[in-house]
Coordinates of C-alpha atoms (C1' of nucleotides) in Angstrom, one line a residue:
Chain A
X1 CA 0.0 0.0 0.0
X2 CA 1.4 3.4 -0.9
X3 CA 0.4 6.1 1.5
X4 CA 0.5 9.8 0.9
X5 CA 0.1 12.0 3.9
X6 CA 0.3 15.7 4.4
X7 CA 1.0 18.2 7.0
X8 CA -1.1 21.3 6.4
X9 CA 0.1 24.3 8.4
X10 CA -1.4 27.8 8.3
X11 CA 0.8 30.8 8.5
X12 CA -1.5 32.3 11.0
X13 CA 0.7 31.5 13.9
X14 CA 4.1 30.3 14.8
X15 CA 4.1 26.6 14.4
X16 CA 4.0 25.0 17.9
X17 CA 4.8 21.6 19.3
X18 CA 1.3 20.3 18.9
X19 CA 1.4 21.1 15.2
X20 CA 4.9 19.7 14.6
X21 CA 3.8 16.6 16.5
X22 CA 1.3 15.8 13.8
X23 CA 3.9 16.4 11.3
X24 CA 6.1 13.9 12.9
X25 CA 3.3 11.3 12.8
X26 CA 2.8 12.2 9.2
X27 CA 6.4 11.7 8.4
X28 CA 6.6 8.5 10.4
X29 CA 3.6 7.1 8.4
X30 CA 5.1 8.0 5.1
X31 CA 8.4 6.4 5.9
X32 CA 7.0 3.3 7.7
X33 CA 4.6 2.4 5.0
X34 CA 6.6 3.5 2.1
X35 CA 4.9 6.8 0.8
X36 CA 5.3 10.4 0.5
X37 CA 5.2 13.1 3.1
X38 CA 3.6 16.2 1.6
X39 CA 3.4 19.6 3.1
X40 CA 0.9 22.2 2.0
X41 CA 0.5 25.8 3.0
X42 CA -3.0 26.5 3.9
X43 CA -3.0 30.3 3.6
X44 CA -6.6 31.0 2.7
X45 CA -7.0 33.2 5.8
X46 CA -5.5 36.6 4.7
X47 CA -6.6 38.6 7.6
X48 CA -3.7 40.8 8.3
X49 CA -4.3 40.3 12.1
X50 CA -3.5 36.7 11.8
X51 CA -1.6 36.1 8.5
X52 CA 2.1 36.7 8.8
X53 CA 4.4 35.7 6.0
X54 CA 7.3 35.2 8.5
X55 CA 5.6 32.1 9.9
X56 CA 6.2 30.4 6.6
X57 CA 9.9 30.6 7.3
X58 CA 9.4 29.2 10.8
X59 CA 7.4 26.3 9.4
X60 CA 10.2 25.5 6.9
X61 CA 12.9 25.9 9.6
X62 CA 11.1 23.7 12.0
X63 CA 10.5 20.9 9.6
X64 CA 14.1 20.9 8.3
X65 CA 15.6 21.1 11.7
X66 CA 13.5 18.2 12.9
X67 CA 14.8 16.2 10.0
X68 CA 11.4 15.6 8.5
X69 CA 11.9 17.5 5.3
X70 CA 8.8 16.9 3.0
X71 CA 9.1 14.9 -0.2
X72 CA 6.7 17.5 -1.8
X73 CA 6.1 21.0 -0.8
X74 CA 6.3 24.5 -1.9
X75 CA 10.1 24.7 -1.2
X76 CA 11.1 21.9 -3.6
X77 CA 7.9 21.4 -5.6
X78 CA 6.4 18.1 -6.7
X79 CA 4.1 16.5 -9.2
X80 CA 0.9 17.8 -7.5
X81 CA 1.8 21.4 -7.0
X82 CA 1.5 24.2 -6.4
X83 CA 1.5 23.4 -2.7
X84 CA 0.3 26.8 -1.7
X85 CA -3.5 27.2 -1.5
X86 CA -3.6 30.8 -2.6
X87 CA -2.1 29.6 -5.9
X88 CA -4.8 27.0 -6.4
X89 CA -8.0 29.2 -6.0
X90 CA -9.5 28.1 -9.4
X91 CA -9.7 24.5 -8.1
X92 CA -11.9 25.5 -5.2
X93 CA -14.2 27.7 -7.4
X94 CA -14.6 24.8 -9.8
X95 CA -15.5 22.5 -7.0
X96 CA -17.9 25.0 -5.6
X97 CA -19.6 25.5 -8.9
X98 CA -19.9 21.7 -9.3
X99 CA -21.5 21.6 -5.9
X100 CA -24.0 24.2 -6.7
X101 CA -24.9 22.6 -10.0
X102 CA -25.8 19.5 -8.1
X103 CA -27.8 21.3 -5.4
X104 CA -25.2 20.3 -2.8
X105 CA -24.3 23.8 -2.2
X106 CA -26.0 27.2 -2.6
X107 CA -25.3 30.8 -2.6
X108 CA -25.9 32.7 0.6
X109 CA -26.4 36.5 0.6
X110 CA -26.7 37.0 4.2
X111 CA -24.5 39.8 5.6
X112 CA -22.1 39.4 8.4
X113 CA -24.3 41.7 10.4
X114 CA -27.4 39.5 10.0
X115 CA -25.3 36.4 10.8
X116 CA -24.0 38.1 14.0
X117 CA -27.4 39.1 15.0
X118 CA -28.8 35.7 14.4
X119 CA -26.1 34.1 16.5
X120 CA -26.7 36.6 19.3
X121 CA -30.4 35.7 19.3
X122 CA -29.6 32.1 19.3
X123 CA -27.2 32.4 22.2
X124 CA -29.8 34.5 24.1
X125 CA -32.4 31.8 23.5
X126 CA -29.9 29.2 24.6
X127 CA -30.5 27.1 21.5
X128 CA -27.9 25.6 19.3
X129 CA -26.0 28.0 17.1
X130 CA -25.8 27.6 13.3
X131 CA -26.9 29.1 10.1
X132 CA -30.6 29.3 9.8
X133 CA -30.6 28.3 6.2
X134 CA -32.6 31.3 5.1
X135 CA -30.9 31.5 1.7
X136 CA -31.2 27.8 1.2
X137 CA -34.9 28.2 0.7
X138 CA -34.9 31.3 -1.6
X139 CA -37.1 30.8 -4.6
X140 CA -35.6 30.9 -8.1
X141 CA -36.9 34.3 -8.8
X142 CA -35.5 35.7 -5.5
X143 CA -32.2 34.0 -6.3
X144 CA -32.2 35.6 -9.8
X145 CA -33.0 39.0 -8.4
X146 CA -30.1 38.9 -5.8
X147 CA -27.8 37.6 -8.4
X148 CA -28.7 40.5 -10.8
X149 CA -28.2 43.0 -8.1
X150 CA -24.7 41.8 -7.9
X151 CA -24.7 41.3 -4.2
X152 CA -21.7 39.6 -2.6
X153 CA -22.4 36.0 -1.6
X154 CA -20.9 33.0 0.1
X155 CA -21.3 29.5 -1.0
X156 CA -22.7 27.1 1.6
X157 CA -22.8 23.4 2.0
X158 CA -26.3 22.0 1.8
X159 CA -26.2 19.6 4.6
X160 CA -28.9 16.8 4.3
X161 CA -31.8 17.7 6.6
X162 CA -32.1 14.2 8.0
X163 CA -30.1 11.0 8.6
X164 CA -26.6 10.7 9.9
X165 CA -23.1 11.2 8.7
X166 CA -20.3 9.2 10.1
X167 CA -16.8 7.9 9.4
X168 CA -14.4 5.4 10.7
X169 CA -11.4 6.9 12.4
X170 CA -8.2 4.7 12.7
X171 CA -7.7 6.0 16.2
X172 CA -11.2 6.8 17.5
X173 CA -13.2 4.1 15.7
X174 CA -16.7 4.9 14.4
X175 CA -17.9 8.3 14.9
X176 CA -21.4 9.4 13.9
X177 CA -23.2 12.7 13.7
X178 CA -26.9 13.6 13.3
X179 CA -27.2 15.7 10.3
X180 CA -29.5 18.0 12.1
X181 CA -26.5 19.1 14.2
X182 CA -24.3 19.8 11.2
X183 CA -24.1 23.4 10.1
X184 CA -24.5 24.5 6.5
X185 CA -20.8 25.5 6.5
X186 CA -19.5 28.3 4.4
X187 CA -17.4 26.8 1.6
X188 CA -16.4 29.8 -0.4
X189 CA -16.1 33.2 1.2
X190 CA -17.5 36.3 -0.3
X191 CA -14.1 37.2 -1.6
X192 CA -14.0 34.1 -3.6
X193 CA -11.5 32.4 -1.3
X194 CA -12.3 28.9 0.1
X195 CA -12.6 28.1 3.7
X196 CA -10.6 25.3 5.2
X197 CA -13.4 22.8 4.7
X198 CA -13.6 23.1 1.0
X199 CA -9.8 23.7 0.3
X200 CA -8.7 20.7 2.4
X201 CA -11.0 18.3 0.6
X202 CA -10.2 19.6 -2.9
X203 CA -6.4 19.6 -2.3
X204 CA -6.3 16.3 -0.4
X205 CA -8.2 14.7 -3.4
X206 CA -6.1 16.2 -6.0
X207 CA -2.9 15.4 -4.1
X208 CA -3.8 11.8 -3.8
X209 CA -3.8 12.0 0.1
X210 CA -4.6 8.6 1.5
X211 CA -4.4 9.3 5.2
X212 CA -5.6 12.5 6.9
X213 CA -3.6 12.8 10.1
X214 CA -4.6 15.8 12.2
X215 CA -5.4 16.9 15.6
X216 CA -8.4 15.8 17.4
X217 CA -9.9 19.3 17.4
X218 CA -10.9 18.6 13.9
X219 CA -13.2 15.8 14.6
X220 CA -16.3 17.9 14.9
X221 CA -15.9 19.3 11.5
X222 CA -15.2 16.1 9.8
X223 CA -18.7 15.2 8.8
X224 CA -18.8 18.4 6.7
X225 CA -15.8 17.1 4.9
X226 CA -17.2 13.6 4.6
X227 CA -20.3 15.1 3.1
X228 CA -18.2 17.0 0.6
X229 CA -16.3 13.9 -0.5
X230 CA -19.6 12.3 -1.2
X231 CA -21.2 15.3 -3.0
X232 CA -18.0 15.5 -5.1
X233 CA -18.0 11.9 -5.8
X234 CA -14.7 11.3 -4.4
X235 CA -13.3 8.5 -2.2
X236 CA -12.6 9.5 1.4
X237 CA -9.1 9.2 2.8
X238 CA -8.4 7.2 6.0
X239 CA -9.2 9.5 8.9
X240 CA -6.6 9.5 11.6
X241 CA -7.2 12.0 14.5
X242 CA -4.6 12.2 17.1
X243 CA -5.3 13.4 20.7
X244 CA -4.4 16.9 21.5
X245 CA -1.4 18.0 23.5
X246 CA -2.3 19.9 26.6
X247 CA -0.6 22.4 28.8
X248 CA -0.2 21.8 32.6
X249 CA -3.7 23.2 33.1
X250 CA -5.2 20.5 30.9
X251 CA -6.1 23.1 28.3
X252 CA -5.0 23.0 24.6
X253 CA -1.5 23.9 24.4
X254 CA -1.0 27.6 23.7
X255 CA 1.3 30.6 24.3
X256 CA 0.0 30.7 27.9
X257 CA 1.9 27.7 28.8
X258 CA 5.4 29.1 28.4
X259 CA 7.4 27.9 25.5
X260 CA 5.2 26.2 23.0
X261 CA 6.4 27.8 19.8
X262 CA 8.7 25.3 18.1
X263 CA 11.4 27.7 17.3
X264 CA 11.6 28.5 20.9
X265 CA 12.7 24.9 21.6
X266 CA 15.4 25.2 18.9
X267 CA 16.7 28.4 20.6
X268 CA 16.6 26.9 24.0
X269 CA 19.0 24.1 23.0
X270 CA 17.0 21.1 22.6
X271 CA 18.3 18.4 20.2
X272 CA 16.1 17.5 17.2
X273 CA 16.1 13.8 18.0
X274 CA 15.1 14.5 21.5
X275 CA 12.2 16.6 20.4
X276 CA 11.2 13.9 17.9
X277 CA 11.5 11.2 20.5
X278 CA 9.5 13.1 23.1
X279 CA 6.7 14.3 20.8
X280 CA 6.1 10.8 19.4
X281 CA 5.7 9.5 22.9
X282 CA 2.9 12.0 23.5
X283 CA 0.2 9.7 22.1
X284 CA 2.1 6.7 21.1
X285 CA 4.0 4.1 23.0
X286 CA 6.4 1.4 21.8
X287 CA 5.5 -2.1 22.9
X288 CA 8.4 -2.4 25.5
X289 CA 9.9 -0.2 28.1
X290 CA 12.5 1.5 26.0
X291 CA 11.6 5.2 25.9
X292 CA 14.7 6.8 24.7
X293 CA 15.1 5.9 21.1
X294 CA 16.8 7.1 17.9
X295 CA 14.6 8.1 15.0
X296 CA 15.5 4.8 13.3
X297 CA 14.4 2.8 16.3
X298 CA 11.1 4.7 16.5
X299 CA 10.5 4.1 12.8
X300 CA 11.1 0.4 13.2
X301 CA 8.5 0.1 16.1
X302 CA 6.1 2.7 14.9
X303 CA 2.5 1.8 14.0
X304 CA -0.4 4.1 13.3
X305 CA -2.7 1.6 15.0
X306 CA -0.7 2.1 18.3
X307 CA -1.8 5.7 18.7
X308 CA -3.8 6.3 21.8
X309 CA -6.9 8.2 22.4
X310 CA -6.2 10.3 25.4
X311 CA -4.8 13.8 25.3
X312 CA -1.4 14.2 26.8
X313 CA 0.1 17.0 28.9
X314 CA 3.3 18.3 27.7
X315 CA 5.7 17.6 30.6
X316 CA 8.7 20.0 30.3
X317 CA 10.6 18.1 33.1
X318 CA 10.5 14.9 31.1
X319 CA 11.5 16.6 27.9
X320 CA 14.5 18.1 29.8
X321 CA 15.5 14.7 31.0
X322 CA 15.1 13.2 27.6
X323 CA 17.2 15.9 26.1
X324 CA 20.0 15.0 28.5
X325 CA 19.7 11.4 27.6
X326 CA 20.1 12.3 23.9
X327 CA 23.0 14.7 24.7
X328 CA 24.8 11.7 26.4
X329 CA 24.3 9.6 23.3
X330 CA 25.3 12.3 20.9
X331 CA 28.5 12.2 18.9
X332 CA 31.0 14.4 20.7
X333 CA 32.1 16.1 17.5
X334 CA 28.5 16.9 16.6
X335 CA 27.8 18.1 20.2
X336 CA 30.7 20.4 20.1
X337 CA 29.3 21.9 16.8
X338 CA 25.9 22.2 18.3
X339 CA 27.2 24.0 21.4
X340 CA 29.3 26.5 19.4
X341 CA 26.6 28.9 18.5
X342 CA 25.4 29.0 22.2
X343 CA 29.0 29.8 23.4
X344 CA 29.6 32.3 20.7
X345 CA 26.4 34.1 21.4
X346 CA 27.3 34.3 25.1
X347 CA 30.6 35.8 24.1
X348 CA 32.6 32.9 25.5
X349 CA 34.3 32.0 22.3
X350 CA 34.8 33.9 19.0
X351 CA 32.6 33.6 16.0
X352 CA 34.3 32.0 14.3
X353 CA 36.2 30.4 17.2
X354 CA 40.0 30.3 17.3
X355 CA 41.8 27.0 16.8
X356 CA 42.7 27.0 20.5
X357 CA 39.1 27.5 21.4
X358 CA 38.0 24.6 19.3
X359 CA 40.6 22.4 20.9
X360 CA 39.4 23.4 24.4
X361 CA 35.9 22.8 23.4
X362 CA 36.7 19.3 22.0
X363 CA 38.5 18.5 25.2
X364 CA 35.6 19.8 27.4
X365 CA 32.8 17.9 25.7
X366 CA 33.5 14.6 27.3
X367 CA 33.6 16.2 30.7
X368 CA 30.4 18.2 30.3
X369 CA 28.2 15.7 28.5
X370 CA 26.8 14.2 31.7
X371 CA 26.1 17.6 33.2
X372 CA 24.2 19.1 30.3
X373 CA 20.6 18.9 29.9
X374 CA 20.3 21.7 27.2
X375 CA 22.8 23.1 24.8
X376 CA 22.1 26.3 26.4
X377 CA 23.6 25.0 29.6
X378 CA 27.0 25.1 27.8
X379 CA 27.9 28.7 28.4
X380 CA 27.6 28.6 32.3
X381 CA 29.3 25.2 32.4
X382 CA 32.2 26.0 30.1
X383 CA 32.9 29.6 30.7
X384 CA 35.5 28.9 33.4
X385 CA 37.6 26.9 30.9
X386 CA 37.8 29.7 28.3
X387 CA 38.3 32.8 30.5
X388 CA 40.0 33.3 33.9
X389 CA 37.3 33.7 36.4
X390 CA 36.9 37.3 37.6
X391 CA 36.4 36.4 41.2
X392 CA 35.5 33.2 43.2
X393 CA 32.1 32.1 44.1
X394 CA 31.3 33.7 47.5
X395 CA 30.6 30.5 49.3
X396 CA 33.5 28.7 47.7
X397 CA 35.7 31.4 48.9
X398 CA 34.4 31.3 52.4
X399 CA 34.9 27.5 52.5
X400 CA 38.0 26.9 50.6
X401 CA 40.0 30.1 50.3
X402 CA 39.8 31.4 53.9
X403 CA 42.5 31.1 56.5
X404 CA 46.2 30.1 56.7
X405 CA 45.6 26.5 55.9
X406 CA 44.1 27.5 52.6
X407 CA 46.9 29.9 51.9
X408 CA 49.5 27.2 52.5
X409 CA 47.7 24.8 50.3
X410 CA 47.7 27.3 47.6
X411 CA 51.2 28.2 48.0
X412 CA 52.2 24.6 47.9
X413 CA 50.2 24.0 44.8
X414 CA 51.6 26.9 43.0
X415 CA 55.1 25.6 43.6
X416 CA 54.2 22.0 42.8
X417 CA 52.5 22.8 39.5
X418 CA 55.2 25.3 38.3
X419 CA 58.1 23.1 39.2
X420 CA 57.5 20.9 36.2
X421 CA 57.4 22.0 32.6
X422 CA 55.8 18.9 31.0
X423 CA 52.3 19.0 29.6
X424 CA 49.8 18.7 32.3
X425 CA 47.8 15.4 32.0
X426 CA 45.1 14.2 34.3
X427 CA 47.3 11.6 35.8
X428 CA 50.1 14.2 36.3
X429 CA 47.6 16.5 38.0
X430 CA 46.5 13.8 40.3
X431 CA 50.0 12.9 41.2
X432 CA 50.8 16.5 42.0
X433 CA 47.7 17.0 44.1
X434 CA 48.5 13.8 46.1
X435 CA 52.0 14.9 46.6
X436 CA 51.0 18.3 48.0
X437 CA 48.5 16.7 50.4
X438 CA 51.1 14.3 51.5
X439 CA 53.7 17.0 52.1
X440 CA 51.1 18.9 54.1
X441 CA 50.1 15.9 56.0
X442 CA 46.5 16.2 55.1
X443 CA 43.8 14.3 53.2
X444 CA 43.7 15.3 49.5
X445 CA 40.1 16.4 49.5
X446 CA 40.7 19.8 50.9
X447 CA 43.5 20.4 48.4
X448 CA 41.2 19.4 45.6
X449 CA 38.4 21.7 46.8
X450 CA 40.7 24.7 47.3
X451 CA 42.3 24.1 43.8
X452 CA 38.9 23.9 42.2
X453 CA 37.7 27.2 43.6
X454 CA 41.1 28.8 42.8
X455 CA 41.3 27.7 39.4
X456 CA 37.7 27.7 38.1
X457 CA 36.1 30.1 40.6
X458 CA 33.4 27.7 41.4
X459 CA 32.7 24.8 43.7
X460 CA 31.0 22.6 41.0
X461 CA 32.3 21.0 37.9
X462 CA 33.9 18.0 36.5
X463 CA 36.5 15.8 38.0
X464 CA 39.3 18.2 39.0
X465 CA 42.2 16.3 37.4
X466 CA 40.6 16.2 34.0
X467 CA 39.6 19.9 34.3
X468 CA 43.1 20.9 35.0
X469 CA 44.3 18.8 32.1
X470 CA 41.9 20.7 29.8
X471 CA 43.2 24.0 31.1
X472 CA 46.9 23.1 30.7
X473 CA 49.8 23.9 33.0
X474 CA 50.2 27.5 32.1
X475 CA 46.7 28.6 32.8
X476 CA 46.6 26.5 36.0
X477 CA 49.7 28.0 37.5
X478 CA 48.6 31.5 36.4
X479 CA 45.2 31.1 38.1
X480 CA 46.7 29.5 41.2
X481 CA 49.0 32.5 41.6
X482 CA 46.1 34.9 41.1
X483 CA 43.9 33.1 43.6
X484 CA 46.5 33.8 46.3
X485 CA 45.1 37.3 46.3
X486 CA 41.7 36.0 46.8
X487 CA 42.4 34.3 50.1
X488 CA 40.9 36.0 53.2
X489 CA 41.8 35.5 56.7
Chain B
rG1 C1' -26.8 25.6 25.6
rG2 C1' -25.9 21.9 21.4
rC3 C1' -22.7 18.3 19.4
rG4 C1' -18.3 15.2 19.7
rC5 C1' -14.2 12.8 22.2
rC6 C1' -11.8 11.1 26.5
rA7 C1' -11.2 8.9 31.6
rU8 C1' -4.9 3.6 35.0
rC9 C1' 0.2 6.7 40.0
rG10 C1' 1.1 14.3 40.1
rU11 C1' 2.8 13.6 34.5
rC12 C1' 3.7 10.3 29.9
rU13 C1' 2.0 5.4 29.5
rA14 C1' 1.8 -0.6 29.4
rG15 C1' -2.5 -3.7 30.1
rC16 C1' -6.3 -5.9 24.8
rG17 C1' -11.6 -11.1 31.1
rG18 C1' -7.9 -14.4 35.5
rU19 C1' -1.3 -9.8 36.7
rU20 C1' 1.5 -9.1 43.6
rA21 C1' -1.8 -3.5 38.1
rG22 C1' 4.4 -3.1 34.8
rG23 C1' 7.9 0.9 33.0
rA24 C1' 9.4 6.1 32.5
rC25 C1' 9.6 11.4 34.4
rG26 C1' 9.2 13.9 39.0
rG27 C1' 9.5 13.5 44.4
rC28 C1' 11.7 11.0 48.5
rG29 C1' 15.8 7.9 50.7
rG30 C1' 20.5 5.4 50.1
rG31 C1' 25.2 4.0 47.6
rU32 C1' 29.5 5.5 44.4
rU33 C1' 32.9 10.0 44.7
rU34 C1' 36.6 15.1 44.9
rU35 C1' 32.1 18.9 44.4
rC36 C1' 28.1 19.1 40.9
rA37 C1' 26.2 16.1 37.5
rG38 C1' 25.9 11.2 36.0
rC39 C1' 25.4 6.2 37.3
rC40 C1' 23.4 2.2 40.7
rC41 C1' 19.7 0.6 44.4
rG42 C1' 15.4 1.3 47.0
rU43 C1' 10.8 4.0 47.8
rU44 C1' 6.4 7.0 47.0
rA45 C1' 1.7 7.1 44.2
rG46 C1' -3.1 4.9 40.2
rC47 C1' -7.6 1.7 37.7
rC48 C1' -13.6 8.6 38.5
rG49 C1' -18.5 6.6 40.6
rG50 C1' -22.8 3.3 40.2
rA51 C1' -25.4 -0.6 38.0
rG52 C1' -25.1 -4.7 34.7
rU53 C1' -22.7 -9.1 31.8
rU54 C1' -19.5 -13.0 33.5
rC55 C1' -17.4 -18.3 37.6
rG56 C1' -14.2 -13.9 37.4
rA57 C1' -13.9 -6.8 35.1
rG58 C1' -8.8 -1.8 35.0
rU59 C1' -10.3 -4.6 30.6
rC60 C1' -17.2 -5.6 27.9
rU61 C1' -22.3 -2.8 28.2
rC62 C1' -25.3 1.2 30.2
rC63 C1' -26.0 5.4 33.3
rG64 C1' -23.9 9.3 36.1
rU65 C1' -19.8 12.5 37.1
rG66 C1' -15.7 15.0 35.4
rG67 C1' -12.3 17.0 31.7
rC68 C1' -11.3 18.7 27.1
rG69 C1' -12.6 20.0 22.1
rC70 C1' -15.8 22.2 18.4
rU71 C1' -19.9 25.4 17.9
rA72 C1' -16.5 32.1 12.5
rC73 C1' -17.0 34.4 5.5
rC74 C1' -9.9 31.2 11.4
rA75 C1' -7.4 27.2 10.5

RNA sequence: GGCGCCAUCGUCUAGCGGUUAGGACGGCGGGUUUUCAGCCCGUUAGCCGGAGUUCGAGUCUCCGUGGCGCUACCA
């Protein structure tokens, strides 16, 4: 079976994790079952309050960054183009005309004012809202008169007055609606542009879409589209609604819940494979207990039938944990590359970095990998290795750089580390520290702590010997000497 | 209000009539150590309620309750 699936974003908002998650499911379905992943721009809402062309860039960036570049889309074209709805307007008009000719749709001349008034009355009366179908029952002469007057009109779907409309959903099973509760939806706006309902059906049909994978919030409008497929004489796709992603307040994820825009996650230093892994787990679970997976492993286990039905709350804590897991599995060379922009932006390394900075970074990665959760942790974690600390951490100073004992430890260390000219390895550093402790007749722990604060300015960090090796003898000695001024009595 | 969907630890979930209800995140406790992190071990906490079907129900049916979604010439 060849599947064709599509992601249909609208440039009326920055794509968010909920949206991209459906794109991930689309991509997975296409790859898993050997088909094409198509992305189509649904830009039929041109209200300047909502439509923002810059969102198109964000959509493109997000998809590419995630590694799910579409097989067919407006960027690279394809056999069913154009992939931008505003460039396909004639198709929707043709469909609308065909619908009118078959009495499956009709022209509606009601003004927005009348519609608003009608809705207000319905709400006041506490009855269900929906178009009252006034224009559906216009006589031919009335229709002719209105037409000759050249009044603007919309085209509405003529929903059957009785019976039911249903469909089978791959995730939710059979869903049925009483036609009396289905509205005579506007199909073509008065400006001649289609609404979502018409455009999506026309394009999905012409583009040969076999599976419509989209958010559960589309379920209530599906009967309108099912009706449209029938009226147009087309075969329905397989419907696959996936449960929503919620914020911590259990409401549909939105800006209110902190970072939800996908590009924010990119900027915050999440790894694409971690986002992919995490998003797919929101609604789908592999058979076994392995949760941290590569894209390849997910693909191997993925099955559309395994998608659950309950909405999932987006758990930032778990995402953070998972990102750390993927960082630890990340190739060190690639990780260094990924950290670079974060370090450069913080002004810790140059842009481009010097050769020495690159070497330091490469040496640092293995030491930092288990303390990073986000790439954006890199600057704070790594700063002490690129620049001499301005001053020691206050608590660290109080604890390890205070009193005559601290002073003598430092003095002994300066001497011990500068008495040798060989490159400073971790083994050599350990040996030196051990020797100092021995000569002072104390355990090595206090020496280690004092040196750590003296050299890195902080009490936390990777194993000291490895850290000293990264810094090199010259910088270590320099910092130890300078730290002597930091000692307080 | 109408329509639709959903309902297992705080969160993500496994479970597809018989289980000590399993795993993961988080929390808590302990271990390792040179601090932090990591790692290891342990622990915490759950089947929304009520009927029914059945020898037996988290699992099937119905009702209730709750939550969410949709209800635009937005998608």
